[in-house]
PDB file of N, CA and C in Angstrom:
ATOM      1  N   GLY F 148       0.772  -1.206  -0.038  1.00 69.00           N
ATOM      2  CA  GLY F 148       0.042   0.035   0.020  1.00 69.00           C
ATOM      3  C   GLY F 148       0.790   1.249  -0.028  1.00 69.00           C
ATOM      4  N   GLN F 149       0.104   2.332  -0.127  1.00 82.00           N
ATOM      5  CA  GLN F 149       0.797   3.671  -0.044  1.00 82.00           C
ATOM      6  C   GLN F 149       0.622   4.318   1.321  1.00 82.00           C
ATOM      7  N   ASN F 150       1.582   4.035   2.212  1.00 85.00           N
ATOM      8  CA  ASN F 150       1.577   4.658   3.532  1.00 85.00           C
ATOM      9  C   ASN F 150       1.932   6.146   3.491  1.00 85.00           C
ATOM     10  N   ALA F 151       1.042   6.991   4.124  1.00 87.00           N
ATOM     11  CA  ALA F 151       1.342   8.373   4.013  1.00 87.00           C
ATOM     12  C   ALA F 151       1.518   8.969   5.454  1.00 87.00           C
ATOM     13  N   MET F 152       2.300  10.135   5.396  1.00 89.00           N
ATOM     14  CA  MET F 152       2.398  10.830   6.622  1.00 89.00           C
ATOM     15  C   MET F 152       1.927  12.290   6.362  1.00 89.00           C
ATOM     16  N   ILE F 153       0.990  12.844   7.179  1.00 92.00           N
ATOM     17  CA  ILE F 153       0.531  14.121   6.987  1.00 92.00           C
ATOM     18  C   ILE F 153       1.188  15.071   7.983  1.00 92.00           C
ATOM     19  N   VAL F 154       1.755  16.210   7.608  1.00 94.00           N
ATOM     20  CA  VAL F 154       2.363  17.104   8.393  1.00 94.00           C
ATOM     21  C   VAL F 154       1.762  18.459   8.259  1.00 94.00           C
ATOM     22  N   ASP F 155       1.332  19.043   9.426  1.00 95.00           N
ATOM     23  CA  ASP F 155       0.778  20.352   9.299  1.00 95.00           C
ATOM     24  C   ASP F 155       1.745  21.439   9.938  1.00 95.00           C
ATOM     25  N   SER F 156       1.303  22.613   9.867  1.00 95.00           N
ATOM     26  CA  SER F 156       2.186  23.825  10.249  1.00 95.00           C
ATOM     27  C   SER F 156       2.557  23.771  11.678  1.00 95.00           C
ATOM     28  N   SER F 157       1.924  23.026  12.540  1.00 96.00           N
ATOM     29  CA  SER F 157       2.290  23.031  13.990  1.00 96.00           C
ATOM     30  C   SER F 157       3.431  21.976  14.252  1.00 96.00           C
ATOM     31  N   ALA F 158       3.858  21.226  13.293  1.00 95.00           N
ATOM     32  CA  ALA F 158       4.834  20.145  13.495  1.00 95.00           C
ATOM     33  C   ALA F 158       6.208  20.748  13.619  1.00 95.00           C
ATOM     34  N   LEU F 159       7.021  20.139  14.465  1.00 97.00           N
ATOM     35  CA  LEU F 159       8.419  20.567  14.644  1.00 97.00           C
ATOM     36  C   LEU F 159       9.226  20.028  13.483  1.00 97.00           C
ATOM     37  N   THR F 160       9.897  20.911  12.708  1.00 94.00           N
ATOM     38  CA  THR F 160      10.588  20.502  11.564  1.00 94.00           C
ATOM     39  C   THR F 160      11.646  19.466  11.682  1.00 94.00           C
ATOM     40  N   GLU F 161      12.423  19.632  12.792  1.00 96.00           N
ATOM     41  CA  GLU F 161      13.504  18.602  13.108  1.00 96.00           C
ATOM     42  C   GLU F 161      12.849  17.252  13.427  1.00 96.00           C
ATOM     43  N   GLN F 162      11.710  17.187  14.082  1.00 96.00           N
ATOM     44  CA  GLN F 162      11.119  15.913  14.404  1.00 96.00           C
ATOM     45  C   GLN F 162      10.524  15.264  13.208  1.00 96.00           C
ATOM     46  N   VAL F 163       9.959  16.134  12.290  1.00 94.00           N
ATOM     47  CA  VAL F 163       9.397  15.604  11.063  1.00 94.00           C
ATOM     48  C   VAL F 163      10.514  14.906  10.152  1.00 94.00           C
ATOM     49  N   VAL F 164      11.647  15.593  10.111  1.00 94.00           N
ATOM     50  CA  VAL F 164      12.750  15.012   9.339  1.00 94.00           C
ATOM     51  C   VAL F 164      13.205  13.630   9.926  1.00 94.00           C
ATOM     52  N   ILE F 165      13.378  13.603  11.193  1.00 94.00           N
ATOM     53  CA  ILE F 165      13.802  12.418  11.871  1.00 94.00           C
ATOM     54  C   ILE F 165      12.779  11.238  11.607  1.00 94.00           C
ATOM     55  N   ASP F 166      11.453  11.591  11.751  1.00 90.00           N
ATOM     56  CA  ASP F 166      10.413  10.569  11.563  1.00 90.00           C
ATOM     57  C   ASP F 166      10.290  10.093  10.160  1.00 90.00           C
ATOM     58  N   VAL F 167      10.453  10.993   9.203  1.00 89.00           N
ATOM     59  CA  VAL F 167      10.302  10.702   7.745  1.00 89.00           C
ATOM     60  C   VAL F 167      11.525   9.751   7.383  1.00 89.00           C
ATOM     61  N   VAL F 168      12.634  10.125   7.697  1.00 89.00           N
ATOM     62  CA  VAL F 168      13.861   9.393   7.348  1.00 89.00           C
ATOM     63  C   VAL F 168      13.803   7.952   8.010  1.00 89.00           C
ATOM     64  N   SER F 169      13.426   7.974   9.281  1.00 88.00           N
ATOM     65  CA  SER F 169      13.326   6.707  10.015  1.00 88.00           C
ATOM     66  C   SER F 169      12.281   5.760   9.411  1.00 88.00           C
ATOM     67  N   SER F 170      11.125   6.381   9.118  1.00 83.00           N
ATOM     68  CA  SER F 170      10.075   5.483   8.616  1.00 83.00           C
ATOM     69  C   SER F 170      10.301   5.002   7.149  1.00 83.00           C
ATOM     70  N   ALA F 171      11.010   5.808   6.343  1.00 79.00           N
ATOM     71  CA  ALA F 171      11.269   5.426   5.003  1.00 79.00           C
ATOM     72  C   ALA F 171      12.396   4.441   4.928  1.00 79.00           C
ATOM     73  N   PHE F 172      13.418   4.566   5.736  1.00 82.00           N
ATOM     74  CA  PHE F 172      14.642   3.857   5.444  1.00 82.00           C
ATOM     75  C   PHE F 172      15.035   2.811   6.497  1.00 82.00           C
ATOM     76  N   ASP F 173      14.430   2.814   7.733  1.00 81.00           N
ATOM     77  CA  ASP F 173      14.680   1.711   8.683  1.00 81.00           C
ATOM     78  C   ASP F 173      14.284   0.433   8.025  1.00 81.00           C
ATOM     79  N   SER F 174      15.024  -0.669   8.306  1.00 72.00           N
ATOM     80  CA  SER F 174      14.780  -2.050   7.737  1.00 72.00           C
ATOM     81  C   SER F 174      14.835  -1.906   6.222  1.00 72.00           C
ATOM     82  N   ALA F 175      15.603  -1.047   5.719  1.00 69.00           N
ATOM     83  CA  ALA F 175      15.837  -0.953   4.222  1.00 69.00           C
ATOM     84  C   ALA F 175      14.520  -0.698   3.442  1.00 69.00           C
ATOM     85  N   GLY F 176      13.508  -0.157   4.157  1.00 61.00           N
ATOM     86  CA  GLY F 176      12.274   0.104   3.511  1.00 61.00           C
ATOM     87  C   GLY F 176      11.401  -1.208   3.179  1.00 61.00           C
ATOM     88  N   GLN F 177      11.832  -2.317   3.837  1.00 73.00           N
ATOM     89  CA  GLN F 177      11.158  -3.563   3.513  1.00 73.00           C
ATOM     90  C   GLN F 177       9.857  -3.872   4.411  1.00 73.00           C
ATOM     91  N   ARG F 178       9.647  -2.998   5.397  1.00 73.00           N
ATOM     92  CA  ARG F 178       8.475  -3.204   6.219  1.00 73.00           C
ATOM     93  C   ARG F 178       7.261  -2.768   5.500  1.00 73.00           C
ATOM     94  N   CYS F 179       6.114  -3.444   5.712  1.00 75.00           N
ATOM     95  CA  CYS F 179       4.978  -3.010   5.024  1.00 75.00           C
ATOM     96  C   CYS F 179       4.452  -1.705   5.476  1.00 75.00           C
ATOM     97  N   SER F 180       4.955  -1.188   6.667  1.00 74.00           N
ATOM     98  CA  SER F 180       4.563   0.114   7.160  1.00 74.00           C
ATOM     99  C   SER F 180       5.494   1.255   6.765  1.00 74.00           C
ATOM    100  N   ALA F 181       6.433   0.963   5.816  1.00 77.00           N
ATOM    101  CA  ALA F 181       7.393   2.033   5.498  1.00 77.00           C
ATOM    102  C   ALA F 181       6.700   3.139   4.758  1.00 77.00           C
ATOM    103  N   LEU F 182       7.135   4.331   5.067  1.00 79.00           N
ATOM    104  CA  LEU F 182       6.565   5.567   4.517  1.00 79.00           C
ATOM    105  C   LEU F 182       6.764   5.669   3.036  1.00 79.00           C
ATOM    106  N   ARG F 183       5.754   5.924   2.254  1.00 81.00           N
ATOM    107  CA  ARG F 183       5.844   6.098   0.810  1.00 81.00           C
ATOM    108  C   ARG F 183       5.409   7.517   0.289  1.00 81.00           C
ATOM    109  N   VAL F 184       4.511   8.127   1.022  1.00 85.00           N
ATOM    110  CA  VAL F 184       4.003   9.511   0.518  1.00 85.00           C
ATOM    111  C   VAL F 184       4.091  10.498   1.700  1.00 85.00           C
ATOM    112  N   LEU F 185       4.652  11.596   1.426  1.00 81.00           N
ATOM    113  CA  LEU F 185       4.564  12.734   2.490  1.00 81.00           C
ATOM    114  C   LEU F 185       3.782  13.843   2.069  1.00 81.00           C
TER     115      LEU F 185
END
């Protein structure tokens, strides 16, 4: 599936970057929950 992350203006930029990179690339992107759409 296409797992998405929605970020609004109240989000902390530094935390968004950490979460996006972690979700997209942890486990080499092989988890079914890996981020695909931001």
